[in-house]
CSV table of C-alpha atoms and ligand atoms in Angstrom, one decimal:
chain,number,residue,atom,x,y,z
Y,1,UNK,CA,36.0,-47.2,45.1
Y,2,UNK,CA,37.5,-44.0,46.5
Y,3,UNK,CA,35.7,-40.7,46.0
Y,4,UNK,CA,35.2,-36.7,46.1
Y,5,UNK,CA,32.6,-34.9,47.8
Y,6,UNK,CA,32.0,-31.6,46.4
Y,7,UNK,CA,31.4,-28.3,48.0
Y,8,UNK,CA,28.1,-27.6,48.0
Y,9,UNK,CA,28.9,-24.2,47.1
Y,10,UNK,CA,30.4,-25.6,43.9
Y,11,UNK,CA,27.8,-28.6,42.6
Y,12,UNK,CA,26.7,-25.9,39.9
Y,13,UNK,CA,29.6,-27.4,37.9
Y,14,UNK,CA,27.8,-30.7,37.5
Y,15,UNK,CA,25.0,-29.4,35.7
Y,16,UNK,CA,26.6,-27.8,33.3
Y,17,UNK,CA,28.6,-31.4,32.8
Y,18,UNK,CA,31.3,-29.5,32.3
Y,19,UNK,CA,34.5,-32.4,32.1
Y,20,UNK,CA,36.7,-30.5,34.5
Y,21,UNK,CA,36.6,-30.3,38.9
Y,22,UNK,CA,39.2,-28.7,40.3
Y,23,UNK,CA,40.9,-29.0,43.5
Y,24,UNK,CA,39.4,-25.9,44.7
Y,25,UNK,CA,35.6,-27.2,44.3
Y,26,UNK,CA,36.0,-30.4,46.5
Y,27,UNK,CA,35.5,-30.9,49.9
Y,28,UNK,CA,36.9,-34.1,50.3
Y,29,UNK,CA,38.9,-37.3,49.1
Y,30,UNK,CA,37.6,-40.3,50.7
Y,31,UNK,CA,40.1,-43.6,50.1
Y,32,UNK,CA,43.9,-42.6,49.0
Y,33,UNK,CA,43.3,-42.5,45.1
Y,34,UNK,CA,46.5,-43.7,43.4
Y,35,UNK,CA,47.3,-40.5,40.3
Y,36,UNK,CA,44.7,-41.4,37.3
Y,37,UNK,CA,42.1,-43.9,39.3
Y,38,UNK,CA,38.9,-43.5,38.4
Y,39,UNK,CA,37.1,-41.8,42.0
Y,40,UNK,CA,33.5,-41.5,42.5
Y,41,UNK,CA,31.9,-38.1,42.4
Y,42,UNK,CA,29.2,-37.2,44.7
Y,43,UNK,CA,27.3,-33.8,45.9
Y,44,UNK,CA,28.0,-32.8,49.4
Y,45,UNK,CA,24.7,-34.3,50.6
Y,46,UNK,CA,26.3,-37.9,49.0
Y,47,UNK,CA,24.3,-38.0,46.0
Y,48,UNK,CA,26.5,-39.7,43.3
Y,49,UNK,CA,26.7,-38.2,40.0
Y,50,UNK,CA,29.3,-39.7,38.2
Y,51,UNK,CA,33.0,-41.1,38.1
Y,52,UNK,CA,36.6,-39.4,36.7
Y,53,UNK,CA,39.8,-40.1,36.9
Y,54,UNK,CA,41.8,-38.9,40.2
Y,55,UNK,CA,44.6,-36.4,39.2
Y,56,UNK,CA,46.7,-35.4,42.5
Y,57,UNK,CA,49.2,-33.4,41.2
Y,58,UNK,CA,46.7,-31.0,38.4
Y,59,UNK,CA,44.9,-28.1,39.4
Y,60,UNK,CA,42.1,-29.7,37.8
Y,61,UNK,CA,42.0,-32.6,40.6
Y,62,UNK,CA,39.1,-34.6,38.5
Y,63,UNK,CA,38.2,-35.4,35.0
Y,64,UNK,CA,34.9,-36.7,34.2
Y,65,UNK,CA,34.6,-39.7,32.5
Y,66,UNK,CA,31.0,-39.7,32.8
Y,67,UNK,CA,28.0,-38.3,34.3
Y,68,UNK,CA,25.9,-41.0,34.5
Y,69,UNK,CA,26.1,-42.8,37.9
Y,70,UNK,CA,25.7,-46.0,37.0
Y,71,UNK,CA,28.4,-46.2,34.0
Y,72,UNK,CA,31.4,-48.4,35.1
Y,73,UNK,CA,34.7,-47.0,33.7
Y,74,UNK,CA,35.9,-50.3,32.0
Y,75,UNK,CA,37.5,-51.6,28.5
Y,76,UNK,CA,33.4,-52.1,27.2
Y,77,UNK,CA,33.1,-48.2,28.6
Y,78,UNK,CA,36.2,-47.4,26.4
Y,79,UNK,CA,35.4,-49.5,23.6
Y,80,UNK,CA,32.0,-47.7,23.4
Y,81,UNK,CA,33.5,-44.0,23.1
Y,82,UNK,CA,36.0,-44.7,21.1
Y,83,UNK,CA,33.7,-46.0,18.5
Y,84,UNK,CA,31.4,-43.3,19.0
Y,85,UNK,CA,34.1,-41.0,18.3
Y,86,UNK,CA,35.1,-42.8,15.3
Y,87,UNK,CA,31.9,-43.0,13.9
Y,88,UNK,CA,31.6,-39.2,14.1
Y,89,UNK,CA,34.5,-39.0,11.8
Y,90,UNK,CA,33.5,-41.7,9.6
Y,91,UNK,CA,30.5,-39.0,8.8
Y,92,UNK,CA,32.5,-36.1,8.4
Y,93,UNK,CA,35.8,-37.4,6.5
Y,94,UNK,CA,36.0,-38.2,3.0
Y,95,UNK,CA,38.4,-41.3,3.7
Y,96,UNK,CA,38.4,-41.8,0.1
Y,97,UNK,CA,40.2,-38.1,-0.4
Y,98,UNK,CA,41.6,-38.2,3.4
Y,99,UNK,CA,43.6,-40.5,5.4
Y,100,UNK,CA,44.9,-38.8,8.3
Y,101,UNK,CA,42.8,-37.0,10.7
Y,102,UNK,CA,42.1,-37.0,14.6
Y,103,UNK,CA,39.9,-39.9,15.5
Y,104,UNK,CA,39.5,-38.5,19.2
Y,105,UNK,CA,39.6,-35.1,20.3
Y,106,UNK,CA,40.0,-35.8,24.1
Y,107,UNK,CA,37.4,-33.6,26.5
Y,108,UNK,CA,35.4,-33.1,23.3
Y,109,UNK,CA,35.2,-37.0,22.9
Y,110,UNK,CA,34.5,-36.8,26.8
Y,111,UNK,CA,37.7,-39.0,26.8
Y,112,UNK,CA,39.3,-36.3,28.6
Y,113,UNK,CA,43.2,-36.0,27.9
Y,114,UNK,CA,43.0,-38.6,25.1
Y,115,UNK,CA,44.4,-37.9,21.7
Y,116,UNK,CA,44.3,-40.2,19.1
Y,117,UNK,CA,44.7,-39.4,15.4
Y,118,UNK,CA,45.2,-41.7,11.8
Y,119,UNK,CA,47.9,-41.4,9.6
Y,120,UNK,CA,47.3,-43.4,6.9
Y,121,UNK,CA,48.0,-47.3,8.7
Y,122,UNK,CA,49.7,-45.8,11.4
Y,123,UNK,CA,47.5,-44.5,15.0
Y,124,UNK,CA,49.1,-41.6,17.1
Y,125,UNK,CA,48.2,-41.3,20.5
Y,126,UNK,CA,48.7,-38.6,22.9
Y,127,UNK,CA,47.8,-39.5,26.9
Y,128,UNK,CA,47.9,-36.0,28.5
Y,129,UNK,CA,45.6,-36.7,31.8
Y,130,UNK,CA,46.1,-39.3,34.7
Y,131,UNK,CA,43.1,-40.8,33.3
Y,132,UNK,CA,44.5,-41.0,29.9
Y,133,UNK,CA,47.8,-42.2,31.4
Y,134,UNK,CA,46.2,-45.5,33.8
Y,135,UNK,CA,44.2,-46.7,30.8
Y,136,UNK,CA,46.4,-46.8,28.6
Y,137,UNK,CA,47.4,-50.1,28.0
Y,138,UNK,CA,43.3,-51.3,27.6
Y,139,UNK,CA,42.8,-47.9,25.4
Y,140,UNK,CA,45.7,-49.3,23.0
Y,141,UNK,CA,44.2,-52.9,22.5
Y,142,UNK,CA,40.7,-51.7,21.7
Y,143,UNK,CA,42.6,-49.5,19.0
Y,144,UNK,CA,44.6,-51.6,18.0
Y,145,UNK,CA,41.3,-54.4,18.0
Y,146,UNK,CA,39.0,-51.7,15.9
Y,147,UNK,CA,41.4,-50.1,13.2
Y,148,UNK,CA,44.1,-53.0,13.1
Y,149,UNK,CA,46.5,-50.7,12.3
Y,150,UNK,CA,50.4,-51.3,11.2
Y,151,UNK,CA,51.4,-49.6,14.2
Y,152,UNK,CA,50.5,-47.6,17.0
Y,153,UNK,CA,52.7,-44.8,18.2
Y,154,UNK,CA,52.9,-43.1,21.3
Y,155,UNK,CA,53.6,-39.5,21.1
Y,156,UNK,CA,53.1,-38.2,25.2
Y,157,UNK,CA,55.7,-35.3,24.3
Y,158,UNK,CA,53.1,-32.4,25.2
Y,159,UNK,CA,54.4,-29.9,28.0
Y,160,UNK,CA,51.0,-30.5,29.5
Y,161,UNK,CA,51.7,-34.2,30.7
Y,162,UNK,CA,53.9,-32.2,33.5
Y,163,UNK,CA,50.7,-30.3,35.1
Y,164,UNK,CA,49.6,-34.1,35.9
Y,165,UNK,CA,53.0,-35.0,37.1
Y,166,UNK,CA,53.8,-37.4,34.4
Y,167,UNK,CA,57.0,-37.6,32.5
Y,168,UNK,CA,57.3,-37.6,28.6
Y,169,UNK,CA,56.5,-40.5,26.8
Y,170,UNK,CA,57.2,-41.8,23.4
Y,171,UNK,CA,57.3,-44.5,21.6
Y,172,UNK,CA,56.2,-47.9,19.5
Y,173,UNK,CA,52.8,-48.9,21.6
Y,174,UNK,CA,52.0,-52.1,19.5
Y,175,UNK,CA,53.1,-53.4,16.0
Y,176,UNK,CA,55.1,-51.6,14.0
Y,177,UNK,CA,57.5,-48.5,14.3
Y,178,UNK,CA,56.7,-46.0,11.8
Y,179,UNK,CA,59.7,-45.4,9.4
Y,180,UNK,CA,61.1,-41.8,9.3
Y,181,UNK,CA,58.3,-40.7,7.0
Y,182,UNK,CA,54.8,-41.5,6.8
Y,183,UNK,CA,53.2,-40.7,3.6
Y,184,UNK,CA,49.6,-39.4,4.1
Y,185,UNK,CA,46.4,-38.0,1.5
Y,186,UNK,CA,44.7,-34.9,2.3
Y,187,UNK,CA,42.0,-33.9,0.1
Y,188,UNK,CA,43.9,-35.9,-2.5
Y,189,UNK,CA,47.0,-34.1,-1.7
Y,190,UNK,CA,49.9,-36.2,-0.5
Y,191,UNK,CA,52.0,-35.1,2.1
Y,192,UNK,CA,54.9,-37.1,4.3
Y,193,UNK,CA,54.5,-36.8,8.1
Y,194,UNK,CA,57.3,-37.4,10.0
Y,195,UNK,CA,54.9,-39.1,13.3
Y,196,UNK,CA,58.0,-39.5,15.4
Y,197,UNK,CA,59.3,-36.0,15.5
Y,198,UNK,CA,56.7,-33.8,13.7
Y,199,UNK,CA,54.9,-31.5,16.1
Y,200,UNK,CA,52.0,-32.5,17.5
Y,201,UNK,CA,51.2,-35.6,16.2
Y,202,UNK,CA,53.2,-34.9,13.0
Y,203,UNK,CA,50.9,-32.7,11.0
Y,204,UNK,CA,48.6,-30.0,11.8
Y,205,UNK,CA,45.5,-32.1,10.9
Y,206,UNK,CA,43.6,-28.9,12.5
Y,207,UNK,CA,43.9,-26.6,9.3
Y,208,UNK,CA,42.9,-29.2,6.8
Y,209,UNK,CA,39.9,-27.3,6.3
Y,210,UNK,CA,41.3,-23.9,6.3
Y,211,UNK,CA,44.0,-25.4,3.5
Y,212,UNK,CA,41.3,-26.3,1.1
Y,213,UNK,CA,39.2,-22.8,1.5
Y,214,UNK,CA,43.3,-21.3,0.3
Y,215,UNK,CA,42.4,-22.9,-3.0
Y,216,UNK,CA,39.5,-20.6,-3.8
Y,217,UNK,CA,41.6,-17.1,-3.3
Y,218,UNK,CA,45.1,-18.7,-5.3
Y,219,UNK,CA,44.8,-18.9,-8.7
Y,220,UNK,CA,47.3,-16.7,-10.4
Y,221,UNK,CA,48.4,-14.9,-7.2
Y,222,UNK,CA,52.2,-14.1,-5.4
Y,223,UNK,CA,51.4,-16.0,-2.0
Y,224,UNK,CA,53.3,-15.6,1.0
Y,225,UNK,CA,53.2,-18.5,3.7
Y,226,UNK,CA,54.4,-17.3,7.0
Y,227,UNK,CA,55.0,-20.2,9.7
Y,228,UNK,CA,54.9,-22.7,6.9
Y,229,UNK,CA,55.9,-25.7,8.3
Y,230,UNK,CA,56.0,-28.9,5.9
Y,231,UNK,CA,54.3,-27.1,2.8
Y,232,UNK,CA,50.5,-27.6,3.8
Y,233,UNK,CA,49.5,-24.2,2.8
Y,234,UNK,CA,51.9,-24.1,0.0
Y,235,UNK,CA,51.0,-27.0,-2.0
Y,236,UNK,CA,47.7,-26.3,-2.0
Y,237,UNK,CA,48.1,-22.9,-3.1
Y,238,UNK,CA,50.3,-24.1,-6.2
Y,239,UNK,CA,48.1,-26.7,-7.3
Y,240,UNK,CA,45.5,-24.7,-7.2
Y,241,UNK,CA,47.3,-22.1,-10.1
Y,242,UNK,CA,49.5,-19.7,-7.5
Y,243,UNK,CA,52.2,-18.3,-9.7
Y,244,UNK,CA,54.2,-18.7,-7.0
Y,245,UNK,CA,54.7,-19.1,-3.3
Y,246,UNK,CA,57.5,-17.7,-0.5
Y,247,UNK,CA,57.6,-19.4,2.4
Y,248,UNK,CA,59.0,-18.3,5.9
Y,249,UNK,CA,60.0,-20.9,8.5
Y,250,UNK,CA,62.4,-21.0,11.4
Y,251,UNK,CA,63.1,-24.8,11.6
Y,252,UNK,CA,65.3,-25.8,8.4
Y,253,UNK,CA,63.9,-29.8,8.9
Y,254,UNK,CA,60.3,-28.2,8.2
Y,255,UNK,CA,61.1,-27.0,5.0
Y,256,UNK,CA,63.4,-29.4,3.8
Y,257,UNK,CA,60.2,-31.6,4.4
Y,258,UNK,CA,57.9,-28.8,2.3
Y,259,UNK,CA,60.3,-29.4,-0.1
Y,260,UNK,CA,59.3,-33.0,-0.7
Y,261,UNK,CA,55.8,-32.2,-0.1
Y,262,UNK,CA,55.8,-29.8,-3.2
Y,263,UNK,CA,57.9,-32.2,-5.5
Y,264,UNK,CA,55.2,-35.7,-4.4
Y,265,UNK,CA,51.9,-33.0,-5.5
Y,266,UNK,CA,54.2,-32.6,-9.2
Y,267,UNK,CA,54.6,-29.0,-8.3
Y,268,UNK,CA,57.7,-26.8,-10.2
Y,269,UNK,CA,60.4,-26.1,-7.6
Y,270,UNK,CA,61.2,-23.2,-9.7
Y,271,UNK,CA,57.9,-21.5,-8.4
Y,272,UNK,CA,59.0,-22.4,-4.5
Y,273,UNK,CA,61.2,-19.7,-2.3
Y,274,UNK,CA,61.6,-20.7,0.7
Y,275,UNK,CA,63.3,-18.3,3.6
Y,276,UNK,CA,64.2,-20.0,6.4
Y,277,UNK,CA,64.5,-17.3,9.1
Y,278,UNK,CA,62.4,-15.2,12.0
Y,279,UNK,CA,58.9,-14.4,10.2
Y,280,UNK,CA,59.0,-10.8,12.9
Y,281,UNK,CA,62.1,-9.9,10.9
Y,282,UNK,CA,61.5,-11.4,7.1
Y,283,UNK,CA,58.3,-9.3,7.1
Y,284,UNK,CA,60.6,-6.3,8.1
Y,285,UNK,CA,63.2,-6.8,5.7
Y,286,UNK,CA,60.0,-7.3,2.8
Y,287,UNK,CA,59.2,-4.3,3.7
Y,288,UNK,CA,62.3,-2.5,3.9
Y,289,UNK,CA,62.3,-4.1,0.2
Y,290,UNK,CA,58.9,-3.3,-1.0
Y,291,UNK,CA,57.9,-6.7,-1.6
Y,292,UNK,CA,54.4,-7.3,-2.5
Y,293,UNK,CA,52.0,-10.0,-2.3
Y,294,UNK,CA,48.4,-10.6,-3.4
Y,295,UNK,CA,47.8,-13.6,-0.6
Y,296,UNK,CA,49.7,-14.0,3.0
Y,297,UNK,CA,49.1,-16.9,5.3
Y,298,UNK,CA,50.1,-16.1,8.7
Y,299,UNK,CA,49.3,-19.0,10.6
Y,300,UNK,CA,51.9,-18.5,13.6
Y,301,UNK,CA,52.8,-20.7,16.9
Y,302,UNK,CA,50.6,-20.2,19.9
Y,303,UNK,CA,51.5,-16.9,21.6
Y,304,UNK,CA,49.7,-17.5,25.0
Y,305,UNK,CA,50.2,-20.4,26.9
Y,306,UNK,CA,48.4,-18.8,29.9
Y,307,UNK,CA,46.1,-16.3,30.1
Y,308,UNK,CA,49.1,-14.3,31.5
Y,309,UNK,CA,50.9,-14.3,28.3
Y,310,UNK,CA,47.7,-12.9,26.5
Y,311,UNK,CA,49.3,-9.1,26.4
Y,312,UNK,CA,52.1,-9.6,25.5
Y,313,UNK,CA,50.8,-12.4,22.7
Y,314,UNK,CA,48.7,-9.8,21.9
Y,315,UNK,CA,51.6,-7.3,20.7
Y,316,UNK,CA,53.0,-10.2,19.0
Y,317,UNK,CA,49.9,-11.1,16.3
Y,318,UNK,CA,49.1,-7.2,15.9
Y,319,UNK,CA,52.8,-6.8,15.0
Y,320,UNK,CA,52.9,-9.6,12.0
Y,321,UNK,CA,49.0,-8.4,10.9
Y,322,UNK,CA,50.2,-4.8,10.5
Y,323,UNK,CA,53.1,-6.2,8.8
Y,324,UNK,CA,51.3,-8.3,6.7
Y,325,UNK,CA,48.4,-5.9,5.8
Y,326,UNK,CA,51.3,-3.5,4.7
Y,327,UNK,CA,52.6,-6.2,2.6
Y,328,UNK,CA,49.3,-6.8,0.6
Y,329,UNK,CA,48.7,-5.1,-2.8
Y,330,UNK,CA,45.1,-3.4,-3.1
Y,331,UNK,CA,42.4,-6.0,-3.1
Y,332,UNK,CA,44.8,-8.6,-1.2
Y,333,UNK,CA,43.4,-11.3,0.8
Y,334,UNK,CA,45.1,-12.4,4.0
Y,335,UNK,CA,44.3,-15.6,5.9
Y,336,UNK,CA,45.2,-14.8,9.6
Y,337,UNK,CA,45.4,-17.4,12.8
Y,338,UNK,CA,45.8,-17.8,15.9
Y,339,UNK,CA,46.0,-21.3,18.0
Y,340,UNK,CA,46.3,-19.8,21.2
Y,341,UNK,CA,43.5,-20.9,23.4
Y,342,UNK,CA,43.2,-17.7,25.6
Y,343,UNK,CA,42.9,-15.4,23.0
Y,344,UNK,CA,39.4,-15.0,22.5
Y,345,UNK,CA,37.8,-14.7,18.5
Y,346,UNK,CA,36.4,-11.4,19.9
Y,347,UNK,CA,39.8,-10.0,20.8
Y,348,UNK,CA,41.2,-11.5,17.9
Y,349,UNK,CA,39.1,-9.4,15.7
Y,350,UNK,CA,40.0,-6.7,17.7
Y,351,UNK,CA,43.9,-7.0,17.2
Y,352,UNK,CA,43.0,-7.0,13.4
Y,353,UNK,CA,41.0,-4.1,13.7
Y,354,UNK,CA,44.1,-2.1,15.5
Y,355,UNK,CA,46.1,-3.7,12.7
Y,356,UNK,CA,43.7,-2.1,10.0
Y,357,UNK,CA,44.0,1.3,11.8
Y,358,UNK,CA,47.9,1.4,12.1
Y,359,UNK,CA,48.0,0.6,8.8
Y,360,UNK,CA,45.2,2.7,7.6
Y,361,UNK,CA,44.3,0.2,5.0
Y,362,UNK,CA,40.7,-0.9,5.2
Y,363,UNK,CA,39.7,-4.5,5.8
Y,364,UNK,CA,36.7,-6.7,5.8
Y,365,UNK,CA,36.3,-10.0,7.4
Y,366,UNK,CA,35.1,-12.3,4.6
Y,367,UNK,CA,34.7,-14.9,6.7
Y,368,UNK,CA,35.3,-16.9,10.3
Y,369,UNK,CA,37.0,-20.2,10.7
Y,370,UNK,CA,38.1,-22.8,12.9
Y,371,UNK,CA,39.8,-26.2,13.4
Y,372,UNK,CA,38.7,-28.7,10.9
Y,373,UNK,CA,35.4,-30.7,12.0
Y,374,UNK,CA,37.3,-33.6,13.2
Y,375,UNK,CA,38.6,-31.3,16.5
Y,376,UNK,CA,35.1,-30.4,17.5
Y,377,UNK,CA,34.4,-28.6,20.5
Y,378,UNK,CA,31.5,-29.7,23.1
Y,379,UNK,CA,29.2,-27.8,24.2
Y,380,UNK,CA,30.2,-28.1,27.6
Y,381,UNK,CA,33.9,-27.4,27.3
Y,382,UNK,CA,34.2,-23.9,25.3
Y,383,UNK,CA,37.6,-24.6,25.8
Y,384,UNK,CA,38.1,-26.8,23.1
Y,385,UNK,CA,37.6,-23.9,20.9
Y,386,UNK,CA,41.1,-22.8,20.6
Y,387,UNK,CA,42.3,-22.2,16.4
Y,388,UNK,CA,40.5,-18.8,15.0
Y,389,UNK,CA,41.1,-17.6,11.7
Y,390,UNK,CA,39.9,-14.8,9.5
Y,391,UNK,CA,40.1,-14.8,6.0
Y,392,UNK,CA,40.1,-10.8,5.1
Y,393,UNK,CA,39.9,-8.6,1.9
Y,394,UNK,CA,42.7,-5.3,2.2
Y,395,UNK,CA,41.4,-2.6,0.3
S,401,SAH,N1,50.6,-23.7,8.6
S,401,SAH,C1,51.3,-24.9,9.0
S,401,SAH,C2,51.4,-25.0,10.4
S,401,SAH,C3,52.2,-23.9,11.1
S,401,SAH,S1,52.7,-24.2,12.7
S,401,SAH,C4,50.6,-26.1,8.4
S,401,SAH,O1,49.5,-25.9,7.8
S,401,SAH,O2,51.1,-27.2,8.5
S,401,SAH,C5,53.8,-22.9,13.1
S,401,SAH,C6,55.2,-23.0,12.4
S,401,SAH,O3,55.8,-21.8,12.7
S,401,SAH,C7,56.1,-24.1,12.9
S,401,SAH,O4,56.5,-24.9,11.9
S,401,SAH,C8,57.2,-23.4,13.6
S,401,SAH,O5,58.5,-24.1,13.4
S,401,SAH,C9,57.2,-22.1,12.9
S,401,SAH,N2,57.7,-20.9,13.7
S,401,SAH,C10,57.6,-20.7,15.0
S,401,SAH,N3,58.1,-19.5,15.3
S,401,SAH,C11,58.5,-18.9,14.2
S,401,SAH,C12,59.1,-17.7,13.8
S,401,SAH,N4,59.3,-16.7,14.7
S,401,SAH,N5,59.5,-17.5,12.5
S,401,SAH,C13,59.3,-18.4,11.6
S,401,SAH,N6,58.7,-19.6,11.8
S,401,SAH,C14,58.3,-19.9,13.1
């Protein structure tokens, strides 16, 4: 089998287990590792640690399937993560209430660069790594052997695929082909996904648990959803007593879809606006028109996509908080976001804080989330972390 030698200078990596070697730490590449073959990794004195999958056009050269040097990267080695990973989520999903949600979370599954997620009969899969990528036909039969699914769906349409030199990839993997829209439960809320063009997957399974915490702070109140997408937010504000809800959303298919989410949860229309526009400038023009609201969602795109970007991203989610603060009535509660991986909860807080300043409005962190339980984040790969939210009381 072809393998990497580390630098010696470098081996402090492999104690902390942590999935990722790049290019930088190696010293060597003995054999001619085809992109995505599983390589050998061993210390520079030739001690063998572990095996990964070969990457040869990522910065991050190696992805560690394993640390144990004995475990051979086979369909039994696959079969045996996957269902670990599954069995996770059969712990922490109410599949009774729930029917879509990610079975594996990739590094954090230490099946680095695999996706897979449930929607209702249907699996979605996501190969972002080499690794990912030169399994994937074995990685597909043991789904398709454990959760005999209608269908499995491939949705390799991530902008990261092209840091590992592979091209997009989409498409029917094994049965079925999903029809336009997938209907899903959430916490006994229905919702149709639309797996073939959604983003992500389809749905942002991530905020699941964030939605049901809006139910608590919505009875009775004028909620504004910015960045709505298909609804999520929304219907579970209105069927949890919101008088009523405005929504803000650029892409026009999103909230025609929100639209049928609200009427499938037996919500009125009639207590529905939906402004499909820029939320930078609908915030302005709420403003400009004294609009007020006693709950705002501002769950936005990610900002940073590299840690070059974080300044500028930075400017971008202090601009909508300031906005948003101003647009709260005394004793309003906002629920604030941000996906992007590089901005860290600690300079999150701070943007608020700057936000609470300009605004001169005083607010209080009620409380610290995250992605839903089923994205978890190991130990070992902080970088997992990436969703931060805050739910805040404006004074
Ligand atoms: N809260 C949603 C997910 C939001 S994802 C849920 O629970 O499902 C972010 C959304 O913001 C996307 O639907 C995207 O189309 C939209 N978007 C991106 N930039 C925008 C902008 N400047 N103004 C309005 N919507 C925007």
């Amino acid at each position: 089998m072809p393998a990497v030698i580390l630098k010696k200078s470098r081996e402090i990596i492999l104690e902390r287990k942590h999935p990722w070697i790049f290019s930088g730490a190696i010293e060597k590449v003995d054999g001619n590792p085809a992109n995505g073959e599983t390589v050998q990794v061993l210390t520079s004195d030739k001690k063998l640690v572990g095996s990964g999958s070969f990457s040869s056009s990522s910065q991050i050269q190696v992805r560690m399937w394993s640390f144990n040097p004995k475990a051979e990267i086979n369909p039994e080695f696959f079969r045996r993560k996957i269902s670990a990973a599954f069995s996770l989520r059969e712990k922490i999903i109410n599949t009774s209430k729930t029917n879509a949600y990610r079975i594996i979370n990739a590094e954090s599954d230490r099946l680095p660069g695999l996706i897979v997620d449930r929607y209702a009969d249907f699996i979605v899969c996501q190969f972002l790594s080499a690794g990912a990528e030169y399994f994937k036909n074995t990685i597909t039969e043991i789904l398709n052997d454990i959760f005999k699914p209608v269908g499995i769906y491939e949705r390799s349409d991530s902008v990261v695929r092209e840091k590992e030199g592979l091209n997009s990839a989409t498409g029917s993997l094994k049965g079925n082909e999903p029809e336009e829209l997938t209907e899903i439960v959430e916490n006994d809320f229905k919702f149709l996904v639309n797996i073939k063009d959604g983003h992500k997957t389809g749905f942002y399974l991530d905020q699941r648990e964030n939605r049901k915490l809006i139910t608590d702070f919505s009875n009775g109140k004028q909620v504004l959803n910015c960045f709505s997408y298909t609804g999520g937010f929304s219907v579970y504000a209105l069927a949890s007593g919101a008088e009523k809800v405005t929504q803000i959303e650029s892409s026009s298919s999103a909230i025609e879809l929100s639209h049928k989410n609200i009427k499938m949860n037996d919500i009125n229309p009639d207590q529905v606006e939906s402004v499909n526009g820029d939320v930078f400038e609908v915030l302005r023009k709420f403003r400009d028109e004294r609009k007020t609201f006693d709950l705002i969602i501002l769950d936005p795109p990610k900002f940073a996509e590299s840690s070059s970007q974080v300044r500028k991203a930075g400017r971008g989610y202090k601009d909508i908080n300031l906005l948003a603060i101003k647009l709260l009535n005394p004793g309003g509660i906002l629920f604030t976001f941000s996906c992007s991986g590089h901005i860290s909860t600690e300079l999150f807080r701070k943007i608020i804080a700057d936000a609470s300043l300009d605004s001169e409005r005083e607010v209080k962190i009620l409380n610290h989330l995250n992605q839903s339980s089923d994205h978890p984040v190991l130990t070992n790969f902080p970088e997992g972390l990436y969703l931060k939210g805050l739910i805040c009381h404006v004074k």
